[in-house]
PDB file of C-alpha atoms in Angstrom:
ATOM      1  CA  MET A   1     -51.204 -20.647  -2.602  1.00 36.00           C
ATOM      2  CA  THR A   2     -49.871 -22.204  -5.728  1.00 35.00           C
ATOM      3  CA  GLU A   3     -49.044 -18.829  -7.227  1.00 33.00           C
ATOM      4  CA  THR A   4     -47.331 -17.775  -4.021  1.00 29.00           C
ATOM      5  CA  ALA A   5     -45.259 -20.924  -3.972  1.00 30.00           C
ATOM      6  CA  VAL A   6     -44.203 -20.348  -7.557  1.00 30.00           C
ATOM      7  CA  CYS A   7     -43.141 -16.778  -6.788  1.00 32.00           C
ATOM      8  CA  VAL A   8     -41.176 -17.832  -3.754  1.00 31.00           C
ATOM      9  CA  GLY A   9     -39.495 -20.570  -5.722  1.00 38.00           C
ATOM     10  CA  SER A  10     -38.536 -18.184  -8.554  1.00 39.00           C
ATOM     11  CA  PHE A  11     -37.117 -15.612  -6.156  1.00 39.00           C
ATOM     12  CA  THR A  12     -35.034 -18.274  -4.420  1.00 48.00           C
ATOM     13  CA  ALA A  13     -33.669 -19.526  -7.735  1.00 46.00           C
ATOM     14  CA  VAL A  14     -32.734 -16.008  -8.876  1.00 42.00           C
ATOM     15  CA  LYS A  15     -31.121 -15.285  -5.509  1.00 44.00           C
ATOM     16  CA  THR A  16     -29.098 -18.479  -5.729  1.00 52.00           C
ATOM     17  CA  LEU A  17     -28.065 -17.690  -9.308  1.00 50.00           C
ATOM     18  CA  TRP A  18     -26.821 -14.223  -8.389  1.00 48.00           C
ATOM     19  CA  GLU A  19     -24.962 -15.525  -5.352  1.00 55.00           C
ATOM     20  CA  VAL A  20     -23.165 -18.005  -7.588  1.00 56.00           C
ATOM     21  CA  ARG A  21     -22.333 -15.277 -10.102  1.00 52.00           C
ATOM     22  CA  ILE A  22     -21.080 -12.919  -7.399  1.00 53.00           C
ATOM     23  CA  GLN A  23     -18.912 -15.680  -5.952  1.00 66.00           C
ATOM     24  CA  LYS A  24     -17.542 -16.444  -9.423  1.00 58.00           C
ATOM     25  CA  ILE A  25     -16.733 -12.765 -10.040  1.00 57.00           C
ATOM     26  CA  ASN A  26     -15.001 -12.506  -6.662  1.00 64.00           C
ATOM     27  CA  ASP A  27     -12.958 -15.613  -7.436  1.00 66.00           C
ATOM     28  CA  GLU A  28     -11.955 -14.184 -10.807  1.00 59.00           C
ATOM     29  CA  LEU A  29     -10.973 -10.866  -9.225  1.00 59.00           C
ATOM     30  CA  ARG A  30      -8.915 -12.683  -6.617  1.00 67.00           C
ATOM     31  CA  LYS A  31      -7.167 -14.786  -9.249  1.00 62.00           C
ATOM     32  CA  GLU A  32      -6.499 -11.698 -11.377  1.00 56.00           C
ATOM     33  CA  LYS A  33      -5.015  -9.870  -8.394  1.00 58.00           C
ATOM     34  CA  GLU A  34      -2.781 -12.835  -7.568  1.00 62.00           C
ATOM     35  CA  PHE A  35      -1.731 -13.111 -11.203  1.00 54.00           C
ATOM     36  CA  ARG A  36      -0.774  -9.425 -11.378  1.00 52.00           C
ATOM     37  CA  GLN A  37       1.219  -9.747  -8.188  1.00 53.00           C
ATOM     38  CA  ARG A  38       3.072 -12.712  -9.621  1.00 53.00           C
ATOM     39  CA  SER A  39       3.736 -10.883 -12.905  1.00 49.00           C
ATOM     40  CA  ALA A  40       5.107  -7.830 -11.080  1.00 47.00           C
ATOM     41  CA  GLY A  41       7.186  -9.717  -8.527  1.00 50.00           C
ATOM     42  CA  ARG A  42       8.280 -12.819 -10.436  1.00 54.00           C
ATOM     43  CA  LEU A  43       8.438 -11.882 -14.126  1.00 56.00           C
ATOM     44  CA  ILE A  44      11.077 -14.501 -14.926  1.00 53.00           C
ATOM     45  CA  LEU A  45       8.836 -17.263 -13.598  1.00 53.00           C
ATOM     46  CA  VAL A  46       5.931 -15.971 -15.677  1.00 52.00           C
ATOM     47  CA  TRP A  47       8.145 -15.980 -18.773  1.00 54.00           C
ATOM     48  CA  GLU A  48       9.180 -19.578 -18.187  1.00 49.00           C
ATOM     49  CA  GLU A  49       5.605 -20.731 -17.708  1.00 49.00           C
ATOM     50  CA  LYS A  50       4.450 -18.965 -20.854  1.00 49.00           C
ATOM     51  CA  ALA A  51       7.401 -20.259 -22.861  1.00 46.00           C
ATOM     52  CA  THR A  52       5.961 -23.770 -22.596  1.00 42.00           C
ATOM     53  CA  LEU A  53       2.731 -22.679 -24.256  1.00 39.00           C
ATOM     54  CA  ALA A  54       2.242 -22.350 -27.979  1.00 34.00           C
ATOM     55  CA  LYS A  55      -0.077 -19.368 -27.604  1.00 40.00           C
ATOM     56  CA  LEU A  56      -1.078 -16.852 -24.941  1.00 40.00           C
ATOM     57  CA  LYS A  57      -4.651 -16.041 -24.008  1.00 38.00           C
ATOM     58  CA  GLU A  58      -4.248 -12.843 -22.060  1.00 47.00           C
ATOM     59  CA  LYS A  59      -2.222  -9.690 -21.969  1.00 47.00           C
ATOM     60  CA  VAL A  60      -0.125  -9.114 -18.862  1.00 47.00           C
ATOM     61  CA  SER A  61       0.159  -5.669 -17.289  1.00 49.00           C
ATOM     62  CA  ASN A  62       0.690  -4.032 -13.916  1.00 49.00           C
ATOM     63  CA  GLU A  63      -1.685  -1.537 -12.421  1.00 41.00           C
ATOM     64  CA  ASP A  64       1.064   1.083 -12.425  1.00 51.00           C
ATOM     65  CA  GLY A  65       1.688   0.424 -16.112  1.00 47.00           C
ATOM     66  CA  ARG A  66       5.402  -0.281 -15.733  1.00 44.00           C
ATOM     67  CA  ALA A  67       5.409  -3.848 -17.046  1.00 45.00           C
ATOM     68  CA  ILE A  68       3.705  -4.209 -20.438  1.00 45.00           C
ATOM     69  CA  LEU A  69       3.590  -7.324 -22.578  1.00 47.00           C
ATOM     70  CA  ARG A  70       1.963  -6.625 -25.932  1.00 50.00           C
ATOM     71  CA  ILE A  71       0.622  -9.595 -27.835  1.00 44.00           C
ATOM     72  CA  GLU A  72      -0.439  -9.598 -31.473  1.00 45.00           C
ATOM     73  CA  GLU A  73      -2.438 -12.486 -32.915  1.00 41.00           C
ATOM     74  CA  GLU A  74      -1.765 -14.446 -29.730  1.00 42.00           C
ATOM     75  CA  GLU A  75       1.976 -14.493 -30.442  1.00 63.00           C
ATOM     76  CA  TRP A  76       4.750 -12.569 -28.727  1.00 74.00           C
ATOM     77  CA  LYS A  77       5.626  -9.582 -30.882  1.00 89.00           C
ATOM     78  CA  GLU A  78       6.824  -7.030 -28.340  1.00 88.00           C
ATOM     79  CA  TRP A  79       8.147  -7.052 -24.788  1.00 89.00           C
ATOM     80  CA  HIS A  80       8.232  -3.774 -22.880  1.00 89.00           C
ATOM     81  CA  LEU A  81       9.450  -4.357 -19.321  1.00 89.00           C
ATOM     82  CA  HIS A  82      10.638  -1.223 -17.518  1.00 89.00           C
ATOM     83  CA  ARG A  83      11.679  -0.589 -13.919  1.00 89.00           C
ATOM     84  CA  THR A  84      11.140  -4.158 -12.721  1.00 87.00           C
ATOM     85  CA  SER A  85      14.655  -4.580 -11.248  1.00 89.00           C
ATOM     86  CA  LEU A  86      15.177  -7.385 -13.761  1.00 91.00           C
ATOM     87  CA  GLN A  87      18.719  -8.718 -13.354  1.00 93.00           C
ATOM     88  CA  LYS A  88      18.897 -11.392 -16.025  1.00 92.00           C
ATOM     89  CA  ILE A  89      17.541 -12.089 -19.493  1.00 93.00           C
ATOM     90  CA  PRO A  90      16.565 -15.793 -19.505  1.00 91.00           C
ATOM     91  CA  GLN A  91      18.414 -18.098 -21.886  1.00 91.00           C
ATOM     92  CA  PHE A  92      15.119 -19.335 -23.313  1.00 90.00           C
ATOM     93  CA  ILE A  93      14.634 -15.887 -24.867  1.00 92.00           C
ATOM     94  CA  GLY A  94      15.572 -17.558 -28.155  1.00 93.00           C
ATOM     95  CA  ARG A  95      12.310 -19.502 -28.173  1.00 91.00           C
ATOM     96  CA  PHE A  96      10.331 -16.375 -29.013  1.00 92.00           C
ATOM     97  CA  GLN A  97      11.105 -16.349 -32.715  1.00 90.00           C
ATOM     98  CA  ASN A  98       8.423 -13.784 -33.535  1.00 93.00           C
ATOM     99  CA  LEU A  99       9.721 -11.012 -31.296  1.00 95.00           C
ATOM    100  CA  VAL A 100      10.026  -7.729 -33.180  1.00 96.00           C
ATOM    101  CA  VAL A 101      10.689  -5.375 -30.241  1.00 96.00           C
ATOM    102  CA  LEU A 102      12.547  -6.250 -27.040  1.00 96.00           C
ATOM    103  CA  ASP A 103      12.569  -3.292 -24.680  1.00 96.00           C
ATOM    104  CA  LEU A 104      14.124  -4.048 -21.278  1.00 96.00           C
ATOM    105  CA  SER A 105      15.344  -0.530 -20.533  1.00 96.00           C
ATOM    106  CA  ARG A 106      15.741   0.787 -16.981  1.00 96.00           C
ATOM    107  CA  ASN A 107      16.407  -2.476 -15.201  1.00 96.00           C
ATOM    108  CA  SER A 108      19.472  -4.071 -13.571  1.00 95.00           C
ATOM    109  CA  ILE A 109      20.541  -6.434 -16.365  1.00 96.00           C
ATOM    110  CA  GLU A 110      24.250  -7.270 -16.263  1.00 96.00           C
ATOM    111  CA  SER A 111      24.698  -9.393 -19.387  1.00 97.00           C
ATOM    112  CA  ILE A 112      23.101 -10.311 -22.705  1.00 97.00           C
ATOM    113  CA  PRO A 113      22.769 -14.072 -23.341  1.00 97.00           C
ATOM    114  CA  LYS A 114      24.145 -15.437 -26.589  1.00 97.00           C
ATOM    115  CA  GLU A 115      20.700 -16.926 -27.285  1.00 97.00           C
ATOM    116  CA  ILE A 116      19.624 -13.418 -28.277  1.00 97.00           C
ATOM    117  CA  GLY A 117      21.079 -14.246 -31.682  1.00 97.00           C
ATOM    118  CA  GLN A 118      18.200 -16.621 -32.349  1.00 97.00           C
ATOM    119  CA  LEU A 119      15.800 -13.678 -32.686  1.00 97.00           C
ATOM    120  CA  THR A 120      16.160 -13.238 -36.421  1.00 97.00           C
ATOM    121  CA  SER A 121      12.929 -11.195 -36.666  1.00 96.00           C
ATOM    122  CA  LEU A 122      13.999  -8.692 -34.005  1.00 97.00           C
ATOM    123  CA  GLN A 123      13.996  -5.090 -35.267  1.00 97.00           C
ATOM    124  CA  GLU A 124      14.529  -3.153 -32.030  1.00 98.00           C
ATOM    125  CA  LEU A 125      16.759  -4.122 -29.096  1.00 98.00           C
ATOM    126  CA  LEU A 126      16.490  -1.510 -26.353  1.00 98.00           C
ATOM    127  CA  LEU A 127      18.680  -2.113 -23.300  1.00 98.00           C
ATOM    128  CA  SER A 128      19.530   1.388 -22.086  1.00 98.00           C
ATOM    129  CA  TYR A 129      19.879   2.185 -18.370  1.00 97.00           C
ATOM    130  CA  ASN A 130      21.123  -1.217 -17.275  1.00 97.00           C
ATOM    131  CA  ARG A 131      24.475  -2.587 -16.021  1.00 97.00           C
ATOM    132  CA  ILE A 132      25.661  -4.375 -19.145  1.00 98.00           C
ATOM    133  CA  LYS A 133      29.449  -4.606 -19.477  1.00 97.00           C
ATOM    134  CA  SER A 134      29.902  -6.177 -22.917  1.00 97.00           C
ATOM    135  CA  VAL A 135      28.041  -6.914 -26.140  1.00 98.00           C
ATOM    136  CA  PRO A 136      27.978 -10.532 -27.414  1.00 98.00           C
ATOM    137  CA  LYS A 137      28.908 -11.247 -31.013  1.00 97.00           C
ATOM    138  CA  GLU A 138      25.729 -13.310 -31.382  1.00 98.00           C
ATOM    139  CA  ILE A 139      23.721 -10.106 -31.822  1.00 98.00           C
ATOM    140  CA  SER A 140      25.127 -10.092 -35.357  1.00 98.00           C
ATOM    141  CA  ASN A 141      22.709 -12.959 -36.100  1.00 98.00           C
ATOM    142  CA  CYS A 142      19.742 -10.636 -35.522  1.00 98.00           C
ATOM    143  CA  ILE A 143      19.748  -9.847 -39.218  1.00 97.00           C
ATOM    144  CA  SER A 144      16.535  -7.778 -39.081  1.00 98.00           C
ATOM    145  CA  LEU A 145      17.839  -5.405 -36.406  1.00 98.00           C
ATOM    146  CA  GLU A 146      17.288  -1.728 -37.217  1.00 98.00           C
ATOM    147  CA  ARG A 147      17.603  -0.067 -33.810  1.00 98.00           C
ATOM    148  CA  LEU A 148      20.128  -0.804 -31.043  1.00 98.00           C
ATOM    149  CA  GLU A 149      20.129   1.209 -27.815  1.00 98.00           C
ATOM    150  CA  LEU A 150      22.712   0.581 -25.090  1.00 98.00           C
ATOM    151  CA  ALA A 151      22.876   4.052 -23.555  1.00 98.00           C
ATOM    152  CA  VAL A 152      23.757   4.638 -19.889  1.00 97.00           C
ATOM    153  CA  ASN A 153      25.171   1.232 -19.114  1.00 98.00           C
ATOM    154  CA  ARG A 154      28.387   3.068 -18.142  1.00 96.00           C
ATOM    155  CA  SER A 155      30.765   0.132 -18.725  1.00 97.00           C
ATOM    156  CA  ILE A 156      30.609  -0.852 -22.409  1.00 98.00           C
ATOM    157  CA  CYS A 157      33.858   0.068 -24.176  1.00 97.00           C
ATOM    158  CA  ASP A 158      33.799  -1.864 -27.458  1.00 97.00           C
ATOM    159  CA  LEU A 159      31.591  -3.615 -30.001  1.00 98.00           C
ATOM    160  CA  PRO A 160      32.372  -6.979 -31.642  1.00 97.00           C
ATOM    161  CA  PRO A 161      33.427  -6.713 -35.309  1.00 97.00           C
ATOM    162  CA  GLN A 162      30.760  -9.257 -36.269  1.00 97.00           C
ATOM    163  CA  LEU A 163      28.112  -6.556 -35.871  1.00 97.00           C
ATOM    164  CA  SER A 164      29.070  -5.281 -39.310  1.00 95.00           C
ATOM    165  CA  ASP A 165      26.767  -8.057 -40.589  1.00 96.00           C
ATOM    166  CA  LEU A 166      23.791  -5.989 -39.426  1.00 97.00           C
ATOM    167  CA  LYS A 167      23.043  -4.502 -42.838  1.00 97.00           C
ATOM    168  CA  LYS A 168      19.747  -2.932 -41.745  1.00 98.00           C
ATOM    169  CA  LEU A 169      20.957  -1.261 -38.559  1.00 98.00           C
ATOM    170  CA  SER A 170      20.253   2.470 -38.876  1.00 98.00           C
ATOM    171  CA  HIS A 171      19.980   3.756 -35.285  1.00 98.00           C
ATOM    172  CA  VAL A 172      22.654   3.183 -32.580  1.00 98.00           C
ATOM    173  CA  ASP A 173      22.706   4.790 -29.137  1.00 98.00           C
ATOM    174  CA  LEU A 174      25.883   4.242 -27.089  1.00 98.00           C
ATOM    175  CA  CYS A 175      25.621   7.376 -24.975  1.00 98.00           C
ATOM    176  CA  MET A 176      27.249   7.414 -21.524  1.00 98.00           C
ATOM    177  CA  ASN A 177      29.511   4.380 -21.638  1.00 98.00           C
ATOM    178  CA  ARG A 178      33.318   4.044 -21.690  1.00 98.00           C
ATOM    179  CA  PHE A 179      34.259   4.206 -25.375  1.00 98.00           C
ATOM    180  CA  THR A 180      37.578   5.923 -26.120  1.00 97.00           C
ATOM    181  CA  THR A 181      37.041   5.902 -29.884  1.00 96.00           C
ATOM    182  CA  ILE A 182      34.243   5.268 -32.345  1.00 97.00           C
ATOM    183  CA  PRO A 183      34.268   1.463 -32.852  1.00 97.00           C
ATOM    184  CA  SER A 184      35.569   0.518 -36.276  1.00 96.00           C
ATOM    185  CA  VAL A 185      32.584  -1.787 -36.785  1.00 97.00           C
ATOM    186  CA  LEU A 186      30.322   1.271 -36.998  1.00 98.00           C
ATOM    187  CA  LEU A 187      32.308   2.482 -40.006  1.00 96.00           C
ATOM    188  CA  ASN A 188      31.264  -0.686 -41.839  1.00 93.00           C
ATOM    189  CA  MET A 189      27.513  -0.407 -41.327  1.00 94.00           C
ATOM    190  CA  PRO A 190      26.029   0.645 -44.674  1.00 92.00           C
ATOM    191  CA  SER A 191      22.622   1.708 -43.301  1.00 97.00           C
ATOM    192  CA  LEU A 192      23.762   3.646 -40.238  1.00 98.00           C
ATOM    193  CA  GLU A 193      21.979   7.031 -40.156  1.00 98.00           C
ATOM    194  CA  TRP A 194      21.799   8.033 -36.473  1.00 98.00           C
ATOM    195  CA  LEU A 195      24.571   7.664 -33.865  1.00 98.00           C
ATOM    196  CA  ASP A 196      24.832   8.956 -30.308  1.00 98.00           C
ATOM    197  CA  MET A 197      28.188   8.580 -28.545  1.00 98.00           C
ATOM    198  CA  GLY A 198      27.825  11.472 -26.139  1.00 98.00           C
ATOM    199  CA  GLY A 199      29.135  11.164 -22.596  1.00 98.00           C
ATOM    200  CA  ASN A 200      31.996   8.772 -23.375  1.00 98.00           C
ATOM    201  CA  LYS A 201      35.790   9.177 -23.328  1.00 97.00           C
ATOM    202  CA  LEU A 202      36.390   9.925 -27.008  1.00 98.00           C
ATOM    203  CA  GLN A 203      39.597  11.898 -27.620  1.00 96.00           C
ATOM    204  CA  GLU A 204      39.501  11.989 -31.400  1.00 95.00           C
ATOM    205  CA  LEU A 205      37.514  10.781 -34.384  1.00 97.00           C
ATOM    206  CA  PRO A 206      38.943   8.176 -36.773  1.00 96.00           C
ATOM    207  CA  ASP A 207      40.361   9.467 -40.054  1.00 97.00           C
ATOM    208  CA  ALA A 208      37.919   7.156 -41.823  1.00 97.00           C
ATOM    209  CA  VAL A 209      34.894   8.724 -40.137  1.00 97.00           C
ATOM    210  CA  ASP A 210      33.569   9.667 -43.582  1.00 97.00           C
ATOM    211  CA  ARG A 211      32.971   5.972 -44.321  1.00 97.00           C
ATOM    212  CA  MET A 212      29.695   6.445 -42.442  1.00 97.00           C
ATOM    213  CA  GLU A 213      28.436   8.050 -45.616  1.00 94.00           C
ATOM    214  CA  ASN A 214      24.711   7.706 -44.848  1.00 97.00           C
ATOM    215  CA  LEU A 215      24.971   9.202 -41.376  1.00 98.00           C
ATOM    216  CA  HIS A 216      22.730  12.249 -40.953  1.00 98.00           C
ATOM    217  CA  THR A 217      22.844  12.699 -37.150  1.00 98.00           C
ATOM    218  CA  LEU A 218      25.932  12.476 -34.936  1.00 98.00           C
ATOM    219  CA  TRP A 219      25.906  13.288 -31.214  1.00 98.00           C
ATOM    220  CA  LEU A 220      29.363  13.673 -29.619  1.00 98.00           C
ATOM    221  CA  GLN A 221      28.625  15.957 -26.664  1.00 98.00           C
ATOM    222  CA  ARG A 222      30.494  15.628 -23.346  1.00 98.00           C
ATOM    223  CA  ASN A 223      33.615  13.863 -24.611  1.00 98.00           C
ATOM    224  CA  GLU A 224      37.316  14.787 -24.696  1.00 98.00           C
ATOM    225  CA  ILE A 225      37.725  15.428 -28.425  1.00 98.00           C
ATOM    226  CA  HIS A 226      40.593  17.876 -29.061  1.00 97.00           C
ATOM    227  CA  SER A 227      40.555  18.027 -32.864  1.00 96.00           C
ATOM    228  CA  LEU A 228      38.517  16.996 -35.901  1.00 97.00           C
ATOM    229  CA  PRO A 229      39.942  15.127 -38.914  1.00 97.00           C
ATOM    230  CA  GLU A 230      39.866  16.734 -42.363  1.00 96.00           C
ATOM    231  CA  SER A 231      37.775  13.801 -43.563  1.00 97.00           C
ATOM    232  CA  ILE A 232      34.772  15.083 -41.632  1.00 97.00           C
ATOM    233  CA  GLY A 233      34.251  17.562 -44.462  1.00 96.00           C
ATOM    234  CA  ASN A 234      33.399  14.620 -46.733  1.00 96.00           C
ATOM    235  CA  MET A 235      30.300  13.670 -44.717  1.00 96.00           C
ATOM    236  CA  LYS A 236      27.903  15.210 -47.225  1.00 93.00           C
ATOM    237  CA  ASN A 237      24.730  13.717 -45.708  1.00 96.00           C
ATOM    238  CA  LEU A 238      25.418  14.913 -42.179  1.00 98.00           C
ATOM    239  CA  SER A 239      22.723  17.387 -41.110  1.00 97.00           C
ATOM    240  CA  THR A 240      23.088  17.379 -37.293  1.00 97.00           C
ATOM    241  CA  LEU A 241      26.426  17.468 -35.459  1.00 98.00           C
ATOM    242  CA  VAL A 242      26.664  18.109 -31.721  1.00 98.00           C
ATOM    243  CA  LEU A 243      30.157  18.757 -30.323  1.00 98.00           C
ATOM    244  CA  SER A 244      29.379  20.717 -27.162  1.00 97.00           C
ATOM    245  CA  ASN A 245      31.488  20.166 -24.017  1.00 98.00           C
ATOM    246  CA  ASN A 246      34.644  18.870 -25.667  1.00 98.00           C
ATOM    247  CA  ARG A 247      38.246  20.157 -25.887  1.00 98.00           C
ATOM    248  CA  LEU A 248      38.245  21.587 -29.378  1.00 98.00           C
ATOM    249  CA  LYS A 249      40.601  24.512 -29.949  1.00 97.00           C
ATOM    250  CA  ASP A 250      39.778  25.016 -33.604  1.00 96.00           C
ATOM    251  CA  ILE A 251      37.168  24.334 -36.281  1.00 97.00           C
ATOM    252  CA  PRO A 252      38.654  22.864 -39.485  1.00 96.00           C
ATOM    253  CA  ALA A 253      38.120  24.924 -42.642  1.00 96.00           C
ATOM    254  CA  CYS A 254      36.906  21.836 -44.504  1.00 96.00           C
ATOM    255  CA  MET A 255      33.606  22.063 -42.614  1.00 97.00           C
ATOM    256  CA  LYS A 256      32.546  25.055 -44.676  1.00 94.00           C
ATOM    257  CA  HIS A 257      31.890  22.610 -47.528  1.00 92.00           C
ATOM    258  CA  MET A 258      29.352  20.589 -45.502  1.00 95.00           C
ATOM    259  CA  THR A 259      26.376  22.071 -47.322  1.00 92.00           C
ATOM    260  CA  ASN A 260      23.755  19.743 -45.793  1.00 95.00           C
ATOM    261  CA  LEU A 261      24.676  20.652 -42.233  1.00 96.00           C
ATOM    262  CA  ARG A 262      21.629  22.281 -40.634  1.00 95.00           C
ATOM    263  CA  PHE A 263      22.412  22.113 -36.936  1.00 96.00           C
ATOM    264  CA  VAL A 264      25.798  22.176 -35.218  1.00 97.00           C
ATOM    265  CA  ASN A 265      26.789  23.015 -31.656  1.00 97.00           C
ATOM    266  CA  PHE A 266      30.297  24.029 -30.535  1.00 97.00           C
ATOM    267  CA  ARG A 267      29.255  25.379 -27.142  1.00 96.00           C
ATOM    268  CA  ASP A 268      31.638  24.961 -24.172  1.00 97.00           C
ATOM    269  CA  ASN A 269      34.829  24.253 -26.131  1.00 97.00           C
ATOM    270  CA  PRO A 270      38.140  26.116 -25.519  1.00 97.00           C
ATOM    271  CA  LEU A 271      38.230  27.582 -29.044  1.00 97.00           C
ATOM    272  CA  GLU A 272      41.202  29.872 -29.641  1.00 95.00           C
ATOM    273  CA  LEU A 273      39.305  32.614 -31.476  1.00 95.00           C
ATOM    274  CA  GLU A 274      36.655  34.702 -29.803  1.00 93.00           C
ATOM    275  CA  ILE A 275      33.838  35.209 -32.253  1.00 92.00           C
ATOM    276  CA  THR A 276      30.959  37.641 -31.770  1.00 90.00           C
ATOM    277  CA  LEU A 277      28.021  37.291 -34.105  1.00 91.00           C
ATOM    278  CA  PRO A 278      26.680  40.493 -35.696  1.00 89.00           C
ATOM    279  CA  PRO A 279      23.496  41.759 -34.030  1.00 88.00           C
ATOM    280  CA  CYS A 280      20.127  40.841 -35.468  1.00 84.00           C
ATOM    281  CA  GLU A 281      17.641  43.509 -36.470  1.00 78.00           C
ATOM    282  CA  ASP A 282      14.741  41.344 -35.350  1.00 78.00           C
ATOM    283  CA  ALA A 283      14.519  40.795 -31.575  1.00 74.00           C
ATOM    284  CA  GLU A 284      12.707  37.482 -31.982  1.00 72.00           C
ATOM    285  CA  GLU A 285      15.350  36.255 -34.401  1.00 75.00           C
ATOM    286  CA  GLU A 286      18.028  37.216 -31.862  1.00 76.00           C
ATOM    287  CA  GLU A 287      16.360  35.058 -29.200  1.00 72.00           C
ATOM    288  CA  GLU A 288      16.137  32.051 -31.510  1.00 74.00           C
ATOM    289  CA  ARG A 289      19.703  32.339 -32.789  1.00 82.00           C
ATOM    290  CA  GLU A 290      22.058  29.516 -31.847  1.00 86.00           C
ATOM    291  CA  LYS A 291      25.149  31.335 -30.539  1.00 88.00           C
ATOM    292  CA  PHE A 292      27.478  28.449 -31.395  1.00 92.00           C
ATOM    293  CA  GLY A 293      25.658  27.095 -34.408  1.00 95.00           C
ATOM    294  CA  ILE A 294      25.998  27.206 -38.189  1.00 95.00           C
ATOM    295  CA  GLU A 295      26.425  30.961 -38.452  1.00 94.00           C
ATOM    296  CA  PHE A 296      29.053  30.871 -35.721  1.00 95.00           C
ATOM    297  CA  MET A 297      30.910  28.034 -37.453  1.00 96.00           C
ATOM    298  CA  HIS A 298      31.142  29.841 -40.797  1.00 95.00           C
ATOM    299  CA  LEU A 299      32.229  33.108 -39.185  1.00 96.00           C
ATOM    300  CA  TYR A 300      34.844  31.269 -37.115  1.00 96.00           C
ATOM    301  CA  ILE A 301      36.289  29.557 -40.206  1.00 96.00           C
ATOM    302  CA  GLN A 302      36.335  32.884 -42.042  1.00 95.00           C
ATOM    303  CA  GLU A 303      38.239  34.613 -39.241  1.00 94.00           C
ATOM    304  CA  SER A 304      40.568  31.640 -38.853  1.00 94.00           C
ATOM    305  CA  LEU A 305      41.516  31.762 -42.552  1.00 93.00           C
ATOM    306  CA  LYS A 306      42.128  35.513 -42.336  1.00 91.00           C
ATOM    307  CA  LYS A 307      44.393  34.996 -39.366  1.00 87.00           C
ATOM    308  CA  ALA A 308      46.346  32.296 -41.212  1.00 82.00           C
ATOM    309  CA  GLU A 309      46.777  34.584 -44.247  1.00 84.00           C
ATOM    310  CA  ASN A 310      48.041  37.414 -42.066  1.00 83.00           C
ATOM    311  CA  LEU A 311      50.559  35.163 -40.357  1.00 77.00           C
ATOM    312  CA  GLU A 312      51.759  33.894 -43.707  1.00 74.00           C
ATOM    313  CA  SER A 313      52.217  37.392 -45.103  1.00 76.00           C
ATOM    314  CA  CYS A 314      54.147  38.425 -41.995  1.00 79.00           C
ATOM    315  CA  THR A 315      56.585  35.535 -42.329  1.00 67.00           C
ATOM    316  CA  VAL A 316      59.811  36.724 -43.946  1.00 53.00           C
ATOM    317  CA  ASP A 317      61.862  34.384 -46.104  1.00 54.00           C
ATOM    318  CA  PRO A 318      65.511  34.622 -44.858  1.00 54.00           C
ATOM    319  CA  SER A 319      66.903  34.037 -48.342  1.00 54.00           C
ATOM    320  CA  SER A 320      64.893  36.894 -49.835  1.00 49.00           C
ATOM    321  CA  THR A 321      66.154  39.193 -47.032  1.00 48.00           C
ATOM    322  CA  THR A 322      69.761  38.236 -47.813  1.00 48.00           C
ATOM    323  CA  ASN A 323      69.282  38.870 -51.520  1.00 48.00           C
ATOM    324  CA  ALA A 324      67.779  42.259 -50.788  1.00 43.00           C
ATOM    325  CA  ILE A 325      70.809  43.257 -48.691  1.00 42.00           C
ATOM    326  CA  GLU A 326      73.250  42.183 -51.408  1.00 43.00           C
TER     327      GLU A 326
END
C-alpha cells in the first residue's frame, strides 16, 4: 500500500509539473504571437518603446520576413524594414547612435527628419521606393556615409550643397526622380565611384562632368540628353557608361580616348549615322556581341570623322576660286 501510494503521488506530481510547463509554453506562444502582431502593425510604437531601453533582448521579425531588425551585441546596428507602409521616420531616430545601416526601402515615407544627421556612424542610407520630395541638408552630418539610395521617389529634383561634406560617399542612386541636370554637389564628392541617374529629365551633362574623376560607373538611361560635352573624354576611370533611350544625334570623337571604357550602350538614340557592324566568324560571338557597345562606338566615331573630312574637302574657298579665274 505504501509503495502504491508513493507511485500515485509521484505520477500526480509529474502530471502537475507538465501541466504547468504546457501552460507556460502556451502563454509564451501567445505573448510571442501578440508581440509579432504589434511589431507588424505598429512598428513606430515598438520603436518608441525600445528607444527608452539601453539594450534589447530579442530580435524582432515577422513571419513573412518583411520586417527585419538585426541586432549585434544587443545594440542597434541595422534596421531593415520593407513593405510595412511606413509613412514617417520618427524624430527620435537620432538616439540610435550605433546604426550602421538604415534600410527603409519600399514604404510610404514622405520626408526625412533633420535628426537623421545625428547618425554619425551610419554607412548606408537606403530610402528607395518611397514618396520623399526633398533631401535635408542635415544628411551632410552623417560623415561615415558611403552609400545613399533615393531611387524611385519620383519627386526629388535637387540635392543640398552641404552634401559635398560627405567625403566617404562612393555610391549614389537617384534613378527615377525629377532631376533636370546632374547636381553640382556630386561634382565635389571626391570618393564618388558609382552613380545612377537613369529615368530623370536630364537634357545635358555639365561641362565639368570630368570633375567626378573617380567615377567608374555612370547610368544615364531613359533621359532627354541631346549631346555630350567634350570633357567626358577626360573621365579616364570610367568603365561603364549607359546612355540608352536618350536623344543623342552624335557620339563625340573625344570618346575614342576613353581607354578604360569596357561597357557602353547607345541603344535607342536618334543617331545620324547608320552603322552596321562587320559580321562575326563565330556564331556564339555574334550572339554575345553588344550591337550598340564599344565596337559600335569606335566604328561610329571612325565613320563620323571620315564624313567630316569629306565635307571639308568638298568645301570650296571662294577666294581661291576667284584667283583661279584671274
